[in-house]
Amino acid sequence: MLSPISFKAKYISRHQIKQRNNNNSINVNMVQIDPMSEKDIQSIRTVNSIWENGCTYADDILDDLYEYVETNLPHKVFFALTTQKKDFQELIPEKILGLGEVLTEPNSDKIKLKRLQTTPKEEYQNPKRSLTGIGKALLSGIKTMFPVNIILESDKDAKGFYLKNGFEFIGKKKSLSMIFKH
């Protein structure tokens, strides 16, 4: 069962990613975004403008942050993966490598991974990317935050990523939507 969630801009866990050219490790940190913090919302707003001008899940996450502020429903959890080392109460948008959003249900043994996004310049499909392991680090941070079953919907382009990271394909919801469980 999930414990009650308190929303505070806070450090969750440390992870490692790799530089693609020399395989050196880089420490990154998973932090929980506080939807009630104007500073956190401004950081995500800036990330959204940096990452392809709204053509990513960052745009949807920003919309959901605004919705959270309006409704204050405690079942949404937002997080970021950053190279920032400290002072997480003021996230530096240029240091954010990934974002995510999870939906929780009280007294449930599962969560729904609603959105997971790496910075477009470091996406797996980008042959010019300089870093590897961002998506894996995001998933590891989610598993640290929520040691329960994870359900998600994904488009077919991400199927290999989720299978490689221990998810099992459990069916299709729509022609482009695939459902996975971990």
Coordinates of N, CA and C in Angstrom, one line a residue:
M1 N 0.8 -1.2 0.0 CA 0.0 0.0 0.0 C 0.9 1.2 0.0
L2 N 0.4 2.3 -0.7 CA 1.1 3.5 -0.7 C 0.9 4.3 0.5
S3 N 1.9 5.0 1.0 CA 1.7 5.9 2.1 C 1.2 7.2 1.6
P4 N 0.6 8.0 2.4 CA 0.2 9.4 2.0 C 1.4 10.1 1.5
I5 N 1.1 10.9 0.5 CA 2.2 11.7 -0.2 C 2.2 13.1 0.3
S6 N 3.3 13.7 0.7 CA 3.4 15.1 1.1 C 4.1 15.8 0.0
F7 N 3.5 16.8 -0.5 CA 4.2 17.5 -1.6 C 5.1 18.6 -1.1
K8 N 6.4 18.4 -1.3 CA 7.4 19.3 -1.0 C 8.5 19.1 -2.0
A9 N 9.1 20.2 -2.5 CA 10.2 20.1 -3.4 C 11.3 19.4 -2.6
K10 N 11.6 18.1 -3.1 CA 12.5 17.4 -2.3 C 13.3 16.4 -3.1
Y11 N 14.5 16.1 -2.5 CA 15.3 15.0 -3.1 C 14.7 13.7 -2.8
I12 N 14.8 12.8 -3.9 CA 14.2 11.4 -3.7 C 15.4 10.4 -3.7
S13 N 16.2 10.5 -4.8 CA 17.3 9.5 -4.8 C 18.3 9.9 -5.9
R14 N 19.5 9.3 -5.7 CA 20.6 9.5 -6.6 C 20.7 8.3 -7.6
H15 N 21.1 8.6 -8.8 CA 21.2 7.6 -9.9 C 22.4 8.0 -10.7
Q16 N 22.8 7.0 -11.6 CA 23.9 7.3 -12.5 C 23.5 7.1 -13.9
I17 N 24.0 8.0 -14.8 CA 23.8 7.8 -16.2 C 25.2 7.8 -16.8
K18 N 25.4 7.6 -18.0 CA 26.7 7.4 -18.7 C 26.8 8.4 -19.8
Q19 N 28.1 8.9 -20.0 CA 28.5 9.6 -21.1 C 28.6 8.6 -22.3
R20 N 28.0 8.9 -23.4 CA 28.0 7.9 -24.5 C 29.4 7.7 -25.1
N21 N 30.2 8.8 -25.2 CA 31.5 8.7 -25.9 C 32.6 8.0 -25.1
N22 N 32.6 8.1 -23.8 CA 33.6 7.5 -23.0 C 33.1 6.6 -21.9
N23 N 31.8 6.4 -21.7 CA 31.2 5.5 -20.7 C 31.5 6.0 -19.3
N24 N 31.9 7.2 -19.1 CA 32.1 7.8 -17.7 C 30.7 8.0 -17.1
S25 N 30.6 7.7 -15.8 CA 29.4 7.9 -15.0 C 29.2 9.3 -14.6
I26 N 27.9 9.7 -14.6 CA 27.5 11.1 -14.1 C 26.4 10.8 -13.1
N27 N 26.6 11.5 -12.0 CA 25.5 11.4 -10.9 C 24.4 12.3 -11.3
V28 N 23.2 11.8 -11.1 CA 22.0 12.6 -11.3 C 21.1 12.4 -10.1
N29 N 20.1 13.3 -9.9 CA 19.3 13.2 -8.8 C 17.8 13.3 -9.2
M30 N 17.0 12.4 -8.6 CA 15.6 12.4 -8.8 C 15.0 13.3 -7.7
V31 N 14.2 14.3 -8.1 CA 13.5 15.2 -7.2 C 12.0 15.2 -7.4
Q32 N 11.3 15.4 -6.4 CA 9.8 15.5 -6.5 C 9.5 17.0 -6.7
I33 N 8.7 17.3 -7.7 CA 8.3 18.6 -8.0 C 7.1 19.0 -7.1
D34 N 7.1 20.2 -6.6 CA 6.0 20.6 -5.7 C 5.0 21.4 -6.6
P35 N 3.9 20.9 -6.9 CA 2.9 21.6 -7.8 C 2.4 22.9 -7.2
M36 N 2.6 23.1 -5.9 CA 2.1 24.3 -5.3 C 3.2 25.4 -5.2
S37 N 4.4 25.1 -5.8 CA 5.5 26.0 -5.8 C 5.6 26.7 -7.1
E38 N 5.4 28.0 -7.1 CA 5.5 28.8 -8.3 C 6.9 28.7 -8.9
K39 N 7.9 28.5 -8.1 CA 9.3 28.3 -8.6 C 9.4 27.0 -9.4
D40 N 8.8 25.9 -8.9 CA 8.8 24.7 -9.6 C 8.1 24.8 -10.9
I41 N 6.9 25.4 -10.8 CA 6.1 25.5 -12.0 C 6.8 26.4 -13.1
Q42 N 7.5 27.4 -12.6 CA 8.3 28.3 -13.6 C 9.4 27.5 -14.2
S43 N 10.1 26.6 -13.4 CA 11.1 25.8 -13.9 C 10.6 24.8 -15.0
I44 N 9.4 24.2 -14.8 CA 8.9 23.3 -15.8 C 8.4 24.1 -17.0
R45 N 7.9 25.3 -16.8 CA 7.5 26.2 -17.9 C 8.7 26.5 -18.8
T46 N 9.8 26.8 -18.1 CA 11.1 27.0 -18.9 C 11.6 25.8 -19.6
V47 N 11.5 24.6 -18.9 CA 11.9 23.4 -19.6 C 11.0 23.2 -20.8
N48 N 9.8 23.4 -20.7 CA 8.8 23.2 -21.8 C 9.2 24.1 -23.0
S49 N 9.6 25.3 -22.7 CA 10.0 26.2 -23.9 C 11.4 25.8 -24.4
I50 N 12.3 25.2 -23.6 CA 13.6 24.8 -24.1 C 13.4 23.5 -24.9
W51 N 12.6 22.6 -24.5 CA 12.4 21.3 -25.1 C 11.5 21.4 -26.3
E52 N 11.9 21.9 -27.4 CA 11.1 21.8 -28.7 C 9.8 22.6 -28.6
N53 N 9.8 23.6 -27.8 CA 8.6 24.5 -27.8 C 7.3 23.8 -27.7
G54 N 7.1 23.0 -26.8 CA 5.8 22.4 -26.5 C 5.5 21.2 -27.3
C55 N 6.5 20.6 -27.9 CA 6.2 19.3 -28.7 C 6.6 18.1 -28.0
T56 N 6.5 18.1 -26.7 CA 6.9 17.0 -25.8 C 5.9 16.8 -24.7
Y57 N 6.1 15.7 -23.9 CA 5.3 15.5 -22.8 C 5.5 16.6 -21.7
A58 N 6.6 17.3 -21.8 CA 6.8 18.4 -20.8 C 5.6 19.4 -20.9
D59 N 5.0 19.6 -22.1 CA 3.9 20.4 -22.2 C 2.7 19.8 -21.5
D60 N 2.5 18.5 -21.6 CA 1.3 17.9 -20.9 C 1.5 17.9 -19.4
I61 N 2.8 17.7 -19.0 CA 3.1 17.7 -17.6 C 2.8 19.1 -17.0
L62 N 3.2 20.1 -17.7 CA 2.9 21.5 -17.3 C 1.4 21.7 -17.2
D63 N 0.6 21.2 -18.2 CA -0.8 21.4 -18.1 C -1.4 20.7 -16.9
D64 N -0.8 19.5 -16.6 CA -1.3 18.7 -15.4 C -0.9 19.4 -14.1
L65 N 0.2 20.1 -14.1 CA 0.6 20.8 -12.9 C -0.4 22.0 -12.6
Y66 N -0.8 22.7 -13.7 CA -1.8 23.7 -13.6 C -3.1 23.1 -13.1
E67 N -3.5 22.0 -13.6 CA -4.7 21.3 -13.2 C -4.7 21.0 -11.7
Y68 N -3.5 20.5 -11.3 CA -3.3 20.1 -9.9 C -3.5 21.3 -9.0
V69 N -3.0 22.5 -9.4 CA -3.1 23.7 -8.6 C -4.6 24.1 -8.5
E70 N -5.4 23.9 -9.6 CA -6.8 24.2 -9.6 C -7.6 23.3 -8.7
T71 N -7.3 22.0 -8.8 CA -8.1 21.0 -8.1 C -7.5 20.4 -6.8
N72 N -6.2 20.5 -6.7 CA -5.5 20.0 -5.5 C -5.8 18.6 -5.2
L73 N -5.9 17.7 -6.2 CA -6.1 16.3 -6.0 C -4.7 15.7 -5.7
P74 N -4.7 14.9 -4.6 CA -3.4 14.4 -4.1 C -2.9 13.1 -4.9
H75 N -3.6 12.7 -5.9 CA -3.2 11.5 -6.6 C -2.2 11.7 -7.7
K76 N -1.7 12.9 -7.9 CA -0.7 13.1 -9.0 C 0.6 13.4 -8.3
V77 N 1.7 12.8 -8.8 CA 3.1 13.1 -8.3 C 3.9 13.4 -9.5
F78 N 4.6 14.5 -9.5 CA 5.5 15.0 -10.5 C 6.9 14.9 -10.1
F79 N 7.8 14.6 -11.0 CA 9.2 14.5 -10.6 C 10.1 14.9 -11.8
A80 N 11.4 15.2 -11.5 CA 12.4 15.6 -12.5 C 13.7 14.8 -12.1
L81 N 14.5 14.6 -13.2 CA 15.8 14.0 -13.1 C 16.8 15.2 -13.5
T82 N 17.7 15.5 -12.6 CA 18.5 16.7 -12.8 C 20.0 16.4 -12.5
T83 N 20.9 17.1 -13.1 CA 22.3 17.1 -12.8 C 22.6 18.0 -11.6
Q84 N 21.6 18.8 -11.2 CA 21.8 19.7 -10.1 C 22.1 18.9 -8.9
K85 N 23.1 19.4 -8.1 CA 23.6 18.7 -7.0 C 23.0 19.1 -5.6
K86 N 22.4 20.3 -5.5 CA 21.9 20.8 -4.3 C 20.9 21.9 -4.6
D87 N 20.3 22.5 -3.5 CA 19.3 23.6 -3.6 C 18.2 23.2 -4.5
F88 N 17.6 22.1 -4.3 CA 16.5 21.6 -5.1 C 15.2 22.4 -5.0
Q89 N 15.1 23.3 -4.0 CA 14.0 24.2 -3.9 C 13.9 25.2 -5.1
E90 N 15.1 25.3 -5.8 CA 15.1 26.2 -7.0 C 15.7 25.3 -8.1
L91 N 14.8 24.6 -8.8 CA 15.3 23.8 -9.9 C 15.9 24.6 -11.1
I92 N 17.0 24.2 -11.6 CA 17.6 24.9 -12.7 C 17.2 24.2 -14.0
P93 N 16.3 24.8 -14.8 CA 15.7 24.2 -16.0 C 16.8 23.5 -16.9
E94 N 17.9 24.2 -17.1 CA 18.9 23.7 -18.1 C 19.6 22.5 -17.6
K95 N 19.4 22.1 -16.3 CA 20.0 20.9 -15.7 C 19.0 19.7 -15.6
I96 N 17.8 20.0 -16.0 CA 16.8 18.9 -16.0 C 16.9 18.1 -17.2
L97 N 17.1 16.8 -17.0 CA 17.3 15.8 -18.1 C 16.0 15.0 -18.4
G98 N 15.1 15.0 -17.4 CA 13.9 14.2 -17.6 C 12.8 14.6 -16.7
L99 N 11.6 14.3 -17.1 CA 10.4 14.6 -16.3 C 9.5 13.5 -16.3
G100 N 8.6 13.4 -15.3 CA 7.6 12.3 -15.2 C 6.5 12.7 -14.4
E101 N 5.4 11.9 -14.6 CA 4.2 12.1 -13.8 C 3.6 10.7 -13.5
V102 N 3.2 10.5 -12.3 CA 2.6 9.2 -11.8 C 1.2 9.5 -11.2
L103 N 0.3 8.6 -11.5 CA -1.0 8.7 -10.8 C -1.1 7.6 -9.8
T104 N -1.5 7.9 -8.6 CA -1.6 7.0 -7.5 C -3.1 6.8 -7.1
E105 N -3.4 5.7 -6.5 CA -4.7 5.5 -5.9 C -4.5 5.1 -4.5
P106 N -5.3 5.7 -3.6 CA -5.2 5.4 -2.2 C -5.4 3.9 -2.0
N107 N -4.7 3.3 -1.1 CA -4.8 1.9 -0.7 C -4.7 0.9 -1.9
S108 N -3.9 1.3 -2.8 CA -3.7 0.4 -4.0 C -2.3 -0.1 -4.1
D109 N -2.1 -1.3 -4.7 CA -0.8 -1.9 -4.8 C -0.2 -1.6 -6.2
K110 N -0.7 -0.5 -6.9 CA -0.2 -0.2 -8.2 C -0.3 1.3 -8.4
I111 N 0.5 1.8 -9.3 CA 0.5 3.2 -9.8 C 0.4 3.1 -11.3
K112 N 0.0 4.3 -11.9 CA 0.1 4.4 -13.3 C 1.1 5.4 -13.7
L113 N 2.1 5.0 -14.5 CA 3.1 5.9 -15.0 C 2.4 6.7 -16.2
K114 N 2.0 7.9 -16.0 CA 1.2 8.7 -17.0 C 2.1 9.3 -18.0
R115 N 3.3 9.8 -17.6 CA 4.2 10.4 -18.6 C 5.6 10.3 -18.2
L116 N 6.5 10.0 -19.2 CA 7.9 9.9 -18.9 C 8.6 10.6 -20.1
Q117 N 9.5 11.6 -19.9 CA 10.1 12.3 -21.0 C 11.5 12.6 -20.7
T118 N 12.4 12.3 -21.6 CA 13.8 12.8 -21.5 C 13.9 14.0 -22.4
T119 N 14.9 14.8 -22.1 CA 15.2 16.0 -22.9 C 15.4 15.5 -24.4
P120 N 14.7 16.1 -25.3 CA 14.7 15.6 -26.7 C 16.1 15.4 -27.3
K121 N 17.1 16.2 -26.9 CA 18.4 16.1 -27.4 C 19.1 14.8 -26.9
E122 N 18.6 14.2 -25.9 CA 19.2 13.0 -25.3 C 18.2 11.8 -25.4
E123 N 17.2 11.9 -26.3 CA 16.3 10.7 -26.5 C 17.0 9.6 -27.1
Y124 N 16.6 8.4 -26.8 CA 17.2 7.2 -27.3 C 17.4 7.2 -28.9
Q125 N 16.3 7.7 -29.5 CA 16.3 7.6 -31.0 C 17.3 8.7 -31.6
N126 N 17.8 9.6 -30.8 CA 18.7 10.6 -31.4 C 20.1 10.1 -31.5
P127 N 20.6 9.9 -32.7 CA 22.0 9.4 -32.9 C 23.1 10.3 -32.4
K128 N 22.8 11.6 -32.2 CA 23.8 12.5 -31.7 C 23.7 12.7 -30.2
R129 N 22.9 11.9 -29.5 CA 22.8 12.1 -28.0 C 24.2 11.8 -27.4
S130 N 24.5 12.5 -26.3 CA 25.8 12.3 -25.6 C 25.7 11.5 -24.3
L131 N 24.4 11.3 -23.9 CA 24.2 10.6 -22.6 C 23.4 9.3 -22.8
T132 N 23.6 8.3 -22.0 CA 22.7 7.2 -22.0 C 22.2 6.9 -20.6
G133 N 21.1 6.2 -20.5 CA 20.6 5.8 -19.2 C 19.6 6.8 -18.5
I134 N 19.2 7.8 -19.2 CA 18.3 8.8 -18.6 C 16.9 8.2 -18.3
G135 N 16.4 7.5 -19.3 CA 15.1 6.9 -19.1 C 15.1 5.8 -18.0
K136 N 16.2 5.0 -18.0 CA 16.4 4.0 -17.0 C 16.5 4.6 -15.6
A137 N 17.2 5.7 -15.5 CA 17.3 6.4 -14.2 C 16.0 6.9 -13.7
L138 N 15.2 7.5 -14.7 CA 13.8 7.9 -14.3 C 13.0 6.8 -13.8
L139 N 13.0 5.6 -14.4 CA 12.3 4.5 -14.0 C 12.8 4.0 -12.6
S140 N 14.1 4.0 -12.4 CA 14.7 3.6 -11.2 C 14.2 4.5 -10.0
G141 N 14.1 5.8 -10.3 CA 13.6 6.7 -9.3 C 12.2 6.5 -9.0
I142 N 11.4 6.2 -10.0 CA 10.0 5.9 -9.7 C 9.8 4.6 -8.9
K143 N 10.6 3.6 -9.2 CA 10.6 2.4 -8.4 C 11.0 2.7 -6.9
T144 N 11.9 3.6 -6.7 CA 12.4 4.0 -5.4 C 11.2 4.7 -4.7
M145 N 10.5 5.6 -5.4 CA 9.4 6.3 -4.7 C 8.2 5.4 -4.5
F146 N 8.0 4.5 -5.4 CA 6.8 3.7 -5.3 C 7.1 2.2 -5.5
P147 N 7.5 1.5 -4.5 CA 7.8 0.0 -4.6 C 6.6 -0.8 -4.8
V148 N 5.8 -0.5 -5.8 CA 4.5 -1.2 -6.1 C 4.5 -1.6 -7.6
N149 N 3.4 -2.2 -8.0 CA 3.3 -2.5 -9.5 C 3.1 -1.2 -10.2
I150 N 3.7 -1.2 -11.4 CA 3.6 0.0 -12.3 C 2.9 -0.4 -13.6
I151 N 1.9 0.3 -13.9 CA 1.1 0.1 -15.1 C 1.3 1.4 -16.0
L152 N 1.5 1.2 -17.3 CA 1.6 2.3 -18.2 C 1.1 2.0 -19.6
E153 N 0.7 3.1 -20.3 CA 0.4 3.0 -21.7 C 1.5 3.7 -22.4
S154 N 1.8 3.2 -23.6 CA 2.9 3.7 -24.4 C 2.6 3.5 -25.8
D155 N 3.3 4.4 -26.7 CA 3.2 4.1 -28.1 C 4.1 3.0 -28.5
K156 N 4.0 2.5 -29.7 CA 4.8 1.4 -30.1 C 6.3 1.7 -30.2
D157 N 6.6 2.9 -30.4 CA 8.1 3.3 -30.5 C 8.8 3.1 -29.2
A158 N 8.2 3.0 -28.1 CA 8.8 2.9 -26.8 C 8.8 1.4 -26.3
K159 N 8.2 0.5 -27.0 CA 8.0 -0.9 -26.6 C 9.3 -1.5 -26.2
G160 N 10.4 -1.4 -27.0 CA 11.7 -2.0 -26.7 C 12.3 -1.4 -25.4
F161 N 12.1 -0.1 -25.2 CA 12.6 0.5 -24.0 C 12.0 -0.1 -22.7
Y162 N 10.7 -0.3 -22.7 CA 10.0 -0.8 -21.5 C 10.3 -2.3 -21.4
L163 N 10.3 -3.0 -22.4 CA 10.7 -4.5 -22.3 C 12.1 -4.6 -21.8
K164 N 13.0 -3.8 -22.3 CA 14.4 -3.9 -21.8 C 14.5 -3.5 -20.3
N165 N 13.6 -2.8 -19.8 CA 13.6 -2.3 -18.4 C 12.7 -3.1 -17.5
G166 N 12.4 -4.4 -17.9 CA 11.7 -5.3 -17.0 C 10.1 -5.2 -17.1
F167 N 9.6 -4.5 -18.0 CA 8.1 -4.4 -18.1 C 7.7 -5.6 -19.0
E168 N 6.4 -6.0 -18.8 CA 5.9 -7.0 -19.7 C 4.7 -6.4 -20.4
F169 N 4.6 -6.7 -21.7 CA 3.5 -6.3 -22.5 C 2.3 -7.1 -22.2
I170 N 1.2 -6.3 -21.9 CA 0.0 -7.0 -21.5 C -1.2 -6.8 -22.4
G171 N -1.1 -6.0 -23.4 CA -2.1 -5.8 -24.4 C -2.1 -4.4 -25.0
K172 N -3.1 -4.2 -25.9 CA -3.3 -3.0 -26.6 C -4.6 -2.3 -26.2
K173 N -4.6 -1.0 -26.0 CA -5.8 -0.3 -25.7 C -6.4 0.4 -26.9
K174 N -5.5 1.0 -27.7 CA -5.9 1.6 -28.9 C -4.9 1.2 -30.0
S175 N -5.1 1.5 -31.2 CA -4.2 1.0 -32.2 C -2.7 1.4 -32.0
L176 N -2.5 2.6 -31.4 CA -1.1 3.0 -31.1 C -0.7 2.9 -29.7
S177 N -1.6 2.5 -28.8 CA -1.3 2.5 -27.4 C -1.1 1.0 -26.9
M178 N 0.1 0.8 -26.3 CA 0.4 -0.5 -25.7 C 0.4 -0.4 -24.2
I179 N 0.0 -1.5 -23.5 CA -0.1 -1.4 -22.1 C 1.0 -2.4 -21.5
F180 N 1.7 -1.9 -20.5 CA 2.8 -2.7 -19.9 C 2.6 -2.7 -18.4
K181 N 3.2 -3.7 -17.8 CA 3.2 -3.9 -16.3 C 4.5 -4.3 -15.8
H182 N 4.9 -3.8 -14.7 CA 6.2 -4.1 -14.1 C 5.9 -4.6 -12.7

